JSON list of C-alpha atoms in Angstrom, two decimals:
[
{"chain": "O", "resi": 5, "resn": "GLN", "atom": "CA", "xyz": [60.44, -25.90, -26.75]},
{"chain": "O", "resi": 6, "resn": "LYS", "atom": "CA", "xyz": [62.48, -23.35, -24.78]},
{"chain": "O", "resi": 7, "resn": "GLU", "atom": "CA", "xyz": [66.08, -23.30, -25.43]},
{"chain": "O", "resi": 8, "resn": "VAL", "atom": "CA", "xyz": [67.36, -23.55, -22.01]},
{"chain": "O", "resi": 9, "resn": "GLU", "atom": "CA", "xyz": [64.59, -25.00, -19.35]},
{"chain": "O", "resi": 10, "resn": "GLN", "atom": "CA", "xyz": [64.81, -25.07, -15.52]},
{"chain": "O", "resi": 11, "resn": "ASN", "atom": "CA", "xyz": [62.41, -25.88, -12.85]},
{"chain": "O", "resi": 12, "resn": "SER", "atom": "CA", "xyz": [61.88, -21.71, -11.32]},
{"chain": "O", "resi": 13, "resn": "GLY", "atom": "CA", "xyz": [61.12, -23.55, -8.18]},
{"chain": "O", "resi": 14, "resn": "PRO", "atom": "CA", "xyz": [61.33, -22.64, -5.43]},
{"chain": "O", "resi": 15, "resn": "LEU", "atom": "CA", "xyz": [63.63, -25.64, -4.35]},
{"chain": "O", "resi": 16, "resn": "SER", "atom": "CA", "xyz": [63.90, -25.91, -0.50]},
{"chain": "O", "resi": 17, "resn": "VAL", "atom": "CA", "xyz": [66.48, -27.77, 1.03]},
{"chain": "O", "resi": 18, "resn": "PRO", "atom": "CA", "xyz": [67.86, -27.44, 4.84]},
{"chain": "O", "resi": 19, "resn": "GLU", "atom": "CA", "xyz": [71.03, -25.95, 6.00]},
{"chain": "O", "resi": 20, "resn": "GLY", "atom": "CA", "xyz": [73.89, -28.49, 5.23]},
{"chain": "O", "resi": 21, "resn": "ALA", "atom": "CA", "xyz": [72.35, -30.65, 2.71]},
{"chain": "O", "resi": 22, "resn": "ILE", "atom": "CA", "xyz": [73.16, -30.81, -0.86]},
{"chain": "O", "resi": 23, "resn": "ALA", "atom": "CA", "xyz": [71.26, -28.90, -3.30]},
{"chain": "O", "resi": 24, "resn": "SER", "atom": "CA", "xyz": [70.80, -30.24, -7.01]},
{"chain": "O", "resi": 25, "resn": "LEU", "atom": "CA", "xyz": [70.04, -27.54, -9.50]},
{"chain": "O", "resi": 26, "resn": "ASN", "atom": "CA", "xyz": [69.27, -28.91, -13.06]},
{"chain": "O", "resi": 27, "resn": "CYS", "atom": "CA", "xyz": [69.16, -27.42, -16.63]},
{"chain": "O", "resi": 28, "resn": "THR", "atom": "CA", "xyz": [68.28, -28.75, -20.21]},
{"chain": "O", "resi": 29, "resn": "TYR", "atom": "CA", "xyz": [68.89, -27.29, -23.67]},
{"chain": "O", "resi": 30, "resn": "SER", "atom": "CA", "xyz": [67.74, -27.57, -27.13]},
{"chain": "O", "resi": 31, "resn": "ASP", "atom": "CA", "xyz": [70.71, -26.93, -29.14]},
{"chain": "O", "resi": 32, "resn": "ARG", "atom": "CA", "xyz": [72.87, -30.17, -29.53]},
{"chain": "O", "resi": 33, "resn": "GLY", "atom": "CA", "xyz": [75.93, -27.64, -31.11]},
{"chain": "O", "resi": 34, "resn": "SER", "atom": "CA", "xyz": [76.03, -26.07, -27.51]},
{"chain": "O", "resi": 35, "resn": "GLN", "atom": "CA", "xyz": [79.56, -25.36, -26.66]},
{"chain": "O", "resi": 36, "resn": "SER", "atom": "CA", "xyz": [79.80, -23.97, -23.07]},
{"chain": "O", "resi": 37, "resn": "PHE", "atom": "CA", "xyz": [77.91, -23.91, -20.11]},
{"chain": "O", "resi": 38, "resn": "PHE", "atom": "CA", "xyz": [77.59, -21.52, -17.54]},
{"chain": "O", "resi": 39, "resn": "TRP", "atom": "CA", "xyz": [76.19, -21.37, -14.07]},
{"chain": "O", "resi": 40, "resn": "TYR", "atom": "CA", "xyz": [75.20, -17.76, -12.73]},
{"chain": "O", "resi": 41, "resn": "ARG", "atom": "CA", "xyz": [73.84, -17.05, -8.96]},
{"chain": "O", "resi": 42, "resn": "GLN", "atom": "CA", "xyz": [71.43, -13.80, -8.80]},
{"chain": "O", "resi": 43, "resn": "TYR", "atom": "CA", "xyz": [70.53, -12.44, -5.23]},
{"chain": "O", "resi": 44, "resn": "SER", "atom": "CA", "xyz": [66.89, -10.50, -5.14]},
{"chain": "O", "resi": 45, "resn": "GLY", "atom": "CA", "xyz": [67.28, -7.25, -7.24]},
{"chain": "O", "resi": 46, "resn": "LYS", "atom": "CA", "xyz": [71.02, -7.94, -7.96]},
{"chain": "O", "resi": 47, "resn": "SER", "atom": "CA", "xyz": [73.00, -8.37, -10.90]},
{"chain": "O", "resi": 48, "resn": "PRO", "atom": "CA", "xyz": [74.18, -12.12, -11.69]},
{"chain": "O", "resi": 49, "resn": "GLU", "atom": "CA", "xyz": [77.58, -13.40, -10.72]},
{"chain": "O", "resi": 50, "resn": "LEU", "atom": "CA", "xyz": [79.16, -16.06, -12.38]},
{"chain": "O", "resi": 51, "resn": "ILE", "atom": "CA", "xyz": [79.52, -19.29, -10.37]},
{"chain": "O", "resi": 52, "resn": "MET", "atom": "CA", "xyz": [81.46, -21.52, -12.61]},
{"chain": "O", "resi": 53, "resn": "PHE", "atom": "CA", "xyz": [81.44, -22.71, -16.00]},
{"chain": "O", "resi": 54, "resn": "ILE", "atom": "CA", "xyz": [82.00, -26.19, -17.66]},
{"chain": "O", "resi": 55, "resn": "TYR", "atom": "CA", "xyz": [83.05, -27.05, -21.46]},
{"chain": "O", "resi": 56, "resn": "SER", "atom": "CA", "xyz": [83.57, -30.82, -21.50]},
{"chain": "O", "resi": 57, "resn": "ASN", "atom": "CA", "xyz": [81.45, -33.81, -20.57]},
{"chain": "O", "resi": 58, "resn": "GLY", "atom": "CA", "xyz": [81.69, -34.95, -16.80]},
{"chain": "O", "resi": 59, "resn": "ASP", "atom": "CA", "xyz": [82.16, -33.13, -13.40]},
{"chain": "O", "resi": 60, "resn": "LYS", "atom": "CA", "xyz": [84.01, -29.94, -12.57]},
{"chain": "O", "resi": 61, "resn": "GLU", "atom": "CA", "xyz": [84.52, -29.19, -8.94]},
{"chain": "O", "resi": 62, "resn": "ASP", "atom": "CA", "xyz": [85.17, -25.52, -7.35]},
{"chain": "O", "resi": 63, "resn": "GLY", "atom": "CA", "xyz": [84.53, -25.56, -3.62]},
{"chain": "O", "resi": 64, "resn": "ARG", "atom": "CA", "xyz": [81.23, -26.30, -2.59]},
{"chain": "O", "resi": 65, "resn": "PHE", "atom": "CA", "xyz": [80.17, -26.12, -6.04]},
{"chain": "O", "resi": 66, "resn": "THR", "atom": "CA", "xyz": [80.16, -29.29, -8.52]},
{"chain": "O", "resi": 67, "resn": "ALA", "atom": "CA", "xyz": [78.88, -28.71, -12.24]},
{"chain": "O", "resi": 68, "resn": "GLN", "atom": "CA", "xyz": [78.03, -31.87, -14.31]},
{"chain": "O", "resi": 69, "resn": "LEU", "atom": "CA", "xyz": [77.18, -31.69, -17.82]},
{"chain": "O", "resi": 70, "resn": "ASN", "atom": "CA", "xyz": [76.13, -34.73, -20.18]},
{"chain": "O", "resi": 71, "resn": "LYS", "atom": "CA", "xyz": [76.10, -33.61, -23.99]},
{"chain": "O", "resi": 72, "resn": "ALA", "atom": "CA", "xyz": [74.59, -36.56, -24.82]},
{"chain": "O", "resi": 73, "resn": "SER", "atom": "CA", "xyz": [71.58, -35.87, -22.98]},
{"chain": "O", "resi": 74, "resn": "GLN", "atom": "CA", "xyz": [71.94, -32.49, -22.98]},
{"chain": "O", "resi": 75, "resn": "TYR", "atom": "CA", "xyz": [71.97, -31.80, -19.64]},
{"chain": "O", "resi": 76, "resn": "VAL", "atom": "CA", "xyz": [73.52, -29.63, -17.17]},
{"chain": "O", "resi": 77, "resn": "SER", "atom": "CA", "xyz": [73.72, -29.46, -13.45]},
{"chain": "O", "resi": 78, "resn": "LEU", "atom": "CA", "xyz": [74.84, -27.69, -10.36]},
{"chain": "O", "resi": 79, "resn": "LEU", "atom": "CA", "xyz": [75.34, -29.04, -6.90]},
{"chain": "O", "resi": 80, "resn": "ILE", "atom": "CA", "xyz": [75.91, -27.34, -3.88]},
{"chain": "O", "resi": 81, "resn": "ARG", "atom": "CA", "xyz": [76.96, -28.78, -1.03]},
{"chain": "O", "resi": 82, "resn": "ASP", "atom": "CA", "xyz": [76.60, -27.82, 2.63]},
{"chain": "O", "resi": 83, "resn": "SER", "atom": "CA", "xyz": [74.14, -25.67, 1.38]},
{"chain": "O", "resi": 84, "resn": "GLN", "atom": "CA", "xyz": [73.99, -22.24, 3.26]},
{"chain": "O", "resi": 85, "resn": "PRO", "atom": "CA", "xyz": [71.30, -20.02, 4.13]},
{"chain": "O", "resi": 86, "resn": "SER", "atom": "CA", "xyz": [73.58, -17.22, 2.00]},
{"chain": "O", "resi": 87, "resn": "ASP", "atom": "CA", "xyz": [73.36, -19.75, -0.77]},
{"chain": "O", "resi": 88, "resn": "SER", "atom": "CA", "xyz": [69.48, -18.57, -0.86]},
{"chain": "O", "resi": 89, "resn": "ALA", "atom": "CA", "xyz": [69.30, -17.11, -4.54]},
{"chain": "O", "resi": 90, "resn": "THR", "atom": "CA", "xyz": [67.97, -17.68, -8.11]},
{"chain": "O", "resi": 91, "resn": "TYR", "atom": "CA", "xyz": [70.42, -19.69, -10.12]},
{"chain": "O", "resi": 92, "resn": "LEU", "atom": "CA", "xyz": [70.37, -19.10, -13.76]},
{"chain": "O", "resi": 93, "resn": "CYS", "atom": "CA", "xyz": [71.71, -21.60, -16.14]},
{"chain": "O", "resi": 94, "resn": "ALA", "atom": "CA", "xyz": [73.26, -20.28, -19.65]},
{"chain": "O", "resi": 95, "resn": "VAL", "atom": "CA", "xyz": [74.43, -21.86, -22.78]},
{"chain": "O", "resi": 96, "resn": "LYS", "atom": "CA", "xyz": [76.35, -20.69, -25.39]},
{"chain": "O", "resi": 97, "resn": "THR", "atom": "CA", "xyz": [76.02, -22.04, -29.44]},
{"chain": "O", "resi": 98, "resn": "LEU", "atom": "CA", "xyz": [77.62, -20.45, -32.10]},
{"chain": "O", "resi": 99, "resn": "THR", "atom": "CA", "xyz": [75.27, -18.65, -34.44]},
{"chain": "O", "resi": 100, "resn": "GLY", "atom": "CA", "xyz": [75.57, -17.04, -37.88]},
{"chain": "O", "resi": 101, "resn": "GLY", "atom": "CA", "xyz": [76.45, -13.79, -36.34]},
{"chain": "O", "resi": 102, "resn": "GLY", "atom": "CA", "xyz": [78.68, -14.92, -33.56]},
{"chain": "O", "resi": 103, "resn": "ASN", "atom": "CA", "xyz": [78.38, -16.52, -30.03]},
{"chain": "O", "resi": 104, "resn": "LYS", "atom": "CA", "xyz": [75.10, -16.18, -28.11]},
{"chain": "O", "resi": 105, "resn": "LEU", "atom": "CA", "xyz": [74.44, -16.76, -24.77]},
{"chain": "O", "resi": 106, "resn": "THR", "atom": "CA", "xyz": [71.12, -17.77, -24.22]},
{"chain": "O", "resi": 107, "resn": "PHE", "atom": "CA", "xyz": [69.55, -17.78, -20.48]},
{"chain": "O", "resi": 108, "resn": "GLY", "atom": "CA", "xyz": [67.32, -20.19, -18.78]},
{"chain": "O", "resi": 109, "resn": "THR", "atom": "CA", "xyz": [64.61, -18.46, -16.44]},
{"chain": "O", "resi": 110, "resn": "GLY", "atom": "CA", "xyz": [66.39, -19.35, -13.47]},
{"chain": "O", "resi": 111, "resn": "THR", "atom": "CA", "xyz": [65.83, -21.74, -10.17]},
{"chain": "O", "resi": 112, "resn": "GLN", "atom": "CA", "xyz": [64.99, -20.04, -6.65]},
{"chain": "O", "resi": 113, "resn": "LEU", "atom": "CA", "xyz": [66.77, -21.68, -3.91]},
{"chain": "O", "resi": 114, "resn": "LYS", "atom": "CA", "xyz": [66.01, -21.27, -0.86]},
{"chain": "O", "resi": 115, "resn": "VAL", "atom": "CA", "xyz": [68.26, -22.92, 2.22]},
{"chain": "O", "resi": 116, "resn": "GLU", "atom": "CA", "xyz": [66.09, -23.14, 5.32]},
{"chain": "O", "resi": 117, "resn": "LEU", "atom": "CA", "xyz": [67.95, -23.10, 8.78]},
{"chain": "L", "resi": 23, "resn": "ASP", "atom": "CA", "xyz": [89.30, -1.00, -8.87]},
{"chain": "L", "resi": 24, "resn": "GLY", "atom": "CA", "xyz": [88.20, -2.93, -12.07]},
{"chain": "L", "resi": 25, "resn": "GLY", "atom": "CA", "xyz": [84.61, -3.35, -13.15]},
{"chain": "L", "resi": 26, "resn": "ILE", "atom": "CA", "xyz": [81.76, -2.66, -15.10]},
{"chain": "L", "resi": 27, "resn": "THR", "atom": "CA", "xyz": [79.49, 0.49, -13.85]},
{"chain": "L", "resi": 28, "resn": "GLN", "atom": "CA", "xyz": [75.96, 1.42, -14.70]},
{"chain": "L", "resi": 29, "resn": "SER", "atom": "CA", "xyz": [74.47, 4.26, -14.03]},
{"chain": "L", "resi": 30, "resn": "PRO", "atom": "CA", "xyz": [71.50, 5.34, -13.00]},
{"chain": "L", "resi": 31, "resn": "LYS", "atom": "CA", "xyz": [70.61, 2.72, -10.30]},
{"chain": "L", "resi": 32, "resn": "TYR", "atom": "CA", "xyz": [66.97, 3.69, -11.10]},
{"chain": "L", "resi": 33, "resn": "LEU", "atom": "CA", "xyz": [65.87, 5.61, -13.91]},
{"chain": "L", "resi": 34, "resn": "PHE", "atom": "CA", "xyz": [61.82, 7.03, -14.57]},
{"chain": "L", "resi": 35, "resn": "ARG", "atom": "CA", "xyz": [60.71, 7.86, -18.05]},
{"chain": "L", "resi": 36, "resn": "LYS", "atom": "CA", "xyz": [57.90, 10.04, -19.03]},
{"chain": "L", "resi": 37, "resn": "GLU", "atom": "CA", "xyz": [55.44, 8.62, -22.11]},
{"chain": "L", "resi": 38, "resn": "GLY", "atom": "CA", "xyz": [57.18, 9.77, -25.35]},
{"chain": "L", "resi": 39, "resn": "GLN", "atom": "CA", "xyz": [60.62, 10.21, -23.81]},
{"chain": "L", "resi": 40, "resn": "ASN", "atom": "CA", "xyz": [64.01, 9.03, -24.95]},
{"chain": "L", "resi": 41, "resn": "VAL", "atom": "CA", "xyz": [65.89, 7.99, -21.86]},
{"chain": "L", "resi": 42, "resn": "THR", "atom": "CA", "xyz": [69.77, 6.84, -22.23]},
{"chain": "L", "resi": 43, "resn": "LEU", "atom": "CA", "xyz": [71.44, 4.20, -19.97]},
{"chain": "L", "resi": 44, "resn": "SER", "atom": "CA", "xyz": [75.30, 4.29, -19.10]},
{"chain": "L", "resi": 45, "resn": "CYS", "atom": "CA", "xyz": [77.72, 1.31, -19.11]},
{"chain": "L", "resi": 46, "resn": "GLU", "atom": "CA", "xyz": [81.29, 1.76, -18.30]},
{"chain": "L", "resi": 47, "resn": "GLN", "atom": "CA", "xyz": [84.11, -0.63, -17.88]},
{"chain": "L", "resi": 48, "resn": "ASN", "atom": "CA", "xyz": [88.12, -0.70, -17.39]},
{"chain": "L", "resi": 49, "resn": "LEU", "atom": "CA", "xyz": [88.53, -4.40, -17.67]},
{"chain": "L", "resi": 50, "resn": "ASN", "atom": "CA", "xyz": [89.75, -3.92, -21.41]},
{"chain": "L", "resi": 51, "resn": "HIS", "atom": "CA", "xyz": [87.18, -6.18, -22.66]},
{"chain": "L", "resi": 52, "resn": "ASP", "atom": "CA", "xyz": [86.61, -6.04, -26.24]},
{"chain": "L", "resi": 53, "resn": "ALA", "atom": "CA", "xyz": [82.67, -7.43, -26.26]},
{"chain": "L", "resi": 54, "resn": "MET", "atom": "CA", "xyz": [79.72, -5.75, -24.42]},
{"chain": "L", "resi": 55, "resn": "TYR", "atom": "CA", "xyz": [76.23, -6.56, -24.25]},
{"chain": "L", "resi": 56, "resn": "TRP", "atom": "CA", "xyz": [72.79, -5.30, -23.30]},
{"chain": "L", "resi": 57, "resn": "TYR", "atom": "CA", "xyz": [70.48, -7.59, -21.51]},
{"chain": "L", "resi": 58, "resn": "ARG", "atom": "CA", "xyz": [66.53, -6.91, -20.37]},
{"chain": "L", "resi": 59, "resn": "GLN", "atom": "CA", "xyz": [65.48, -8.82, -17.45]},
{"chain": "L", "resi": 60, "resn": "ASP", "atom": "CA", "xyz": [61.56, -9.01, -16.98]},
{"chain": "L", "resi": 61, "resn": "PRO", "atom": "CA", "xyz": [59.94, -10.76, -13.71]},
{"chain": "L", "resi": 62, "resn": "GLY", "atom": "CA", "xyz": [59.78, -14.75, -14.37]},
{"chain": "L", "resi": 63, "resn": "GLN", "atom": "CA", "xyz": [61.57, -14.51, -17.65]},
{"chain": "L", "resi": 64, "resn": "GLY", "atom": "CA", "xyz": [65.42, -15.00, -18.55]},
{"chain": "L", "resi": 65, "resn": "LEU", "atom": "CA", "xyz": [67.57, -12.58, -19.77]},
{"chain": "L", "resi": 66, "resn": "ARG", "atom": "CA", "xyz": [67.26, -11.21, -23.56]},
{"chain": "L", "resi": 67, "resn": "LEU", "atom": "CA", "xyz": [69.65, -10.06, -25.53]},
{"chain": "L", "resi": 68, "resn": "ILE", "atom": "CA", "xyz": [68.82, -6.46, -26.63]},
{"chain": "L", "resi": 69, "resn": "TYR", "atom": "CA", "xyz": [72.29, -5.57, -28.51]},
{"chain": "L", "resi": 70, "resn": "TYR", "atom": "CA", "xyz": [75.84, -6.93, -28.50]},
{"chain": "L", "resi": 71, "resn": "SER", "atom": "CA", "xyz": [78.91, -5.30, -29.70]},
{"chain": "L", "resi": 72, "resn": "GLN", "atom": "CA", "xyz": [82.42, -7.11, -30.25]},
{"chain": "L", "resi": 73, "resn": "ILE", "atom": "CA", "xyz": [84.17, -4.38, -31.13]},
{"chain": "L", "resi": 74, "resn": "VAL", "atom": "CA", "xyz": [84.44, -0.54, -31.10]},
{"chain": "L", "resi": 75, "resn": "ASN", "atom": "CA", "xyz": [82.35, 1.08, -33.89]},
{"chain": "L", "resi": 76, "resn": "ASP", "atom": "CA", "xyz": [80.52, -1.97, -34.89]},
{"chain": "L", "resi": 77, "resn": "PHE", "atom": "CA", "xyz": [77.40, -3.92, -32.74]},
{"chain": "L", "resi": 78, "resn": "GLN", "atom": "CA", "xyz": [74.66, -6.17, -33.81]},
{"chain": "L", "resi": 79, "resn": "LYS", "atom": "CA", "xyz": [71.04, -6.53, -32.96]},
{"chain": "L", "resi": 80, "resn": "GLY", "atom": "CA", "xyz": [70.12, -9.15, -30.47]},
{"chain": "L", "resi": 81, "resn": "ASP", "atom": "CA", "xyz": [66.88, -10.69, -29.66]},
{"chain": "L", "resi": 82, "resn": "ILE", "atom": "CA", "xyz": [64.62, -7.79, -28.96]},
{"chain": "L", "resi": 83, "resn": "ALA", "atom": "CA", "xyz": [66.23, -4.74, -30.42]},
{"chain": "L", "resi": 84, "resn": "GLU", "atom": "CA", "xyz": [63.18, -3.23, -31.73]},
{"chain": "L", "resi": 85, "resn": "GLY", "atom": "CA", "xyz": [62.97, 0.12, -29.49]},
{"chain": "L", "resi": 86, "resn": "TYR", "atom": "CA", "xyz": [66.45, 0.56, -28.55]},
{"chain": "L", "resi": 87, "resn": "SER", "atom": "CA", "xyz": [69.60, 1.96, -29.78]},
{"chain": "L", "resi": 88, "resn": "VAL", "atom": "CA", "xyz": [73.24, 1.48, -29.16]},
{"chain": "L", "resi": 89, "resn": "SER", "atom": "CA", "xyz": [76.43, 3.22, -30.07]},
{"chain": "L", "resi": 90, "resn": "ARG", "atom": "CA", "xyz": [79.80, 1.89, -29.16]},
{"chain": "L", "resi": 91, "resn": "GLU", "atom": "CA", "xyz": [82.41, 4.78, -29.95]},
{"chain": "L", "resi": 92, "resn": "LYS", "atom": "CA", "xyz": [84.88, 3.80, -27.38]},
{"chain": "L", "resi": 93, "resn": "LYS", "atom": "CA", "xyz": [86.02, 0.53, -26.10]},
{"chain": "L", "resi": 94, "resn": "GLU", "atom": "CA", "xyz": [85.21, 1.18, -22.79]},
{"chain": "L", "resi": 95, "resn": "SER", "atom": "CA", "xyz": [81.79, 2.68, -23.02]},
{"chain": "L", "resi": 96, "resn": "PHE", "atom": "CA", "xyz": [78.06, 0.91, -24.61]},
{"chain": "L", "resi": 97, "resn": "PRO", "atom": "CA", "xyz": [75.16, 3.14, -23.94]},
{"chain": "L", "resi": 98, "resn": "LEU", "atom": "CA", "xyz": [71.92, 2.06, -24.42]},
{"chain": "L", "resi": 99, "resn": "THR", "atom": "CA", "xyz": [69.00, 4.38, -25.59]},
{"chain": "L", "resi": 100, "resn": "VAL", "atom": "CA", "xyz": [65.51, 3.75, -24.88]},
{"chain": "L", "resi": 101, "resn": "THR", "atom": "CA", "xyz": [63.36, 5.13, -27.50]},
{"chain": "L", "resi": 102, "resn": "SER", "atom": "CA", "xyz": [60.10, 5.99, -27.16]},
{"chain": "L", "resi": 103, "resn": "ALA", "atom": "CA", "xyz": [59.01, 3.75, -29.75]},
{"chain": "L", "resi": 104, "resn": "GLN", "atom": "CA", "xyz": [59.71, 0.60, -26.77]},
{"chain": "L", "resi": 105, "resn": "LYS", "atom": "CA", "xyz": [56.04, 0.76, -25.39]},
{"chain": "L", "resi": 106, "resn": "ASN", "atom": "CA", "xyz": [56.63, -1.69, -22.57]},
{"chain": "L", "resi": 107, "resn": "PRO", "atom": "CA", "xyz": [60.24, -0.26, -20.99]},
{"chain": "L", "resi": 108, "resn": "THR", "atom": "CA", "xyz": [59.88, -0.94, -17.41]},
{"chain": "L", "resi": 109, "resn": "ALA", "atom": "CA", "xyz": [62.30, -3.83, -16.91]},
{"chain": "L", "resi": 110, "resn": "PHE", "atom": "CA", "xyz": [66.09, -4.20, -15.34]},
{"chain": "L", "resi": 111, "resn": "TYR", "atom": "CA", "xyz": [68.69, -3.60, -17.91]},
{"chain": "L", "resi": 112, "resn": "LEU", "atom": "CA", "xyz": [71.65, -5.56, -17.18]},
{"chain": "L", "resi": 113, "resn": "CYS", "atom": "CA", "xyz": [75.22, -4.59, -19.37]},
{"chain": "L", "resi": 114, "resn": "ALA", "atom": "CA", "xyz": [77.77, -7.21, -19.81]},
{"chain": "L", "resi": 115, "resn": "SER", "atom": "CA", "xyz": [81.53, -7.53, -21.01]},
{"chain": "L", "resi": 116, "resn": "SER", "atom": "CA", "xyz": [83.98, -10.02, -22.01]},
{"chain": "L", "resi": 117, "resn": "MET", "atom": "CA", "xyz": [87.67, -10.52, -23.43]},
{"chain": "L", "resi": 118, "resn": "ASP", "atom": "CA", "xyz": [86.23, -11.74, -26.61]},
{"chain": "L", "resi": 119, "resn": "PRO", "atom": "CA", "xyz": [82.76, -12.87, -27.85]},
{"chain": "L", "resi": 120, "resn": "LYS", "atom": "CA", "xyz": [83.90, -16.69, -26.80]},
{"chain": "L", "resi": 121, "resn": "GLN", "atom": "CA", "xyz": [84.65, -15.80, -23.38]},
{"chain": "L", "resi": 122, "resn": "THR", "atom": "CA", "xyz": [82.76, -15.75, -20.43]},
{"chain": "L", "resi": 123, "resn": "GLN", "atom": "CA", "xyz": [80.54, -12.33, -19.68]},
{"chain": "L", "resi": 124, "resn": "TYR", "atom": "CA", "xyz": [80.41, -10.52, -16.62]},
{"chain": "L", "resi": 125, "resn": "PHE", "atom": "CA", "xyz": [77.52, -8.44, -15.33]},
{"chain": "L", "resi": 126, "resn": "GLY", "atom": "CA", "xyz": [77.12, -4.69, -14.16]},
{"chain": "L", "resi": 127, "resn": "PRO", "atom": "CA", "xyz": [74.97, -3.94, -11.02]},
{"chain": "L", "resi": 128, "resn": "GLY", "atom": "CA", "xyz": [72.06, -2.59, -13.19]},
{"chain": "L", "resi": 129, "resn": "THR", "atom": "CA", "xyz": [69.61, -0.08, -14.08]},
{"chain": "L", "resi": 130, "resn": "ARG", "atom": "CA", "xyz": [65.92, -0.37, -13.16]},
{"chain": "L", "resi": 131, "resn": "LEU", "atom": "CA", "xyz": [64.12, 1.60, -15.28]},
{"chain": "L", "resi": 132, "resn": "LEU", "atom": "CA", "xyz": [60.40, 2.70, -14.39]},
{"chain": "L", "resi": 133, "resn": "VAL", "atom": "CA", "xyz": [57.66, 4.32, -16.35]},
{"chain": "L", "resi": 134, "resn": "LEU", "atom": "CA", "xyz": [56.07, 7.49, -14.99]}
]
């Protein structure tokens, strides 16, 4: 089982719709959760992070965390063509050597006109 | 203008050659990291450093070496022992190991 799993997509949504991106993780000791956006050929940029169960909103983005189900999601409201990118879920866990950030393989989002 | 810089943007390696990728940050971050990204795969940790003059192996350290002589610099050397070096290399930094990581623009390494 992969430590952090994401559906590779592509996930296609029409402009103005809500895009829902999902991520599951295997380590129950995971402490913090991050969403990065990566445009083709570019480096990842941080969208949001979440530590506590529940929802966290920032503009058009909402991160949702359910530690009991080991599930974290990212909702993008009013999707725009500029949101078309790969979204990487990353999970931080404590290891013997310190904190480790483990990435999923990413979900490709396509926002269509 | 604060941030993380990586150079070069593209790098070509010949068989048997060692090459060094540069990573510099002026964010006053203690922790720095090197990741490798291959198509269809997530980022994989090569090496990380939590403080100057100290670094640890990540998940795929074989064929790579690093140094951390200055807080702002964390160069990565891809040695000839790394048989499949073609990838997108990403450097990241964080205030400390518990904090959010921010990425540089990346270096794309290709083998001639």
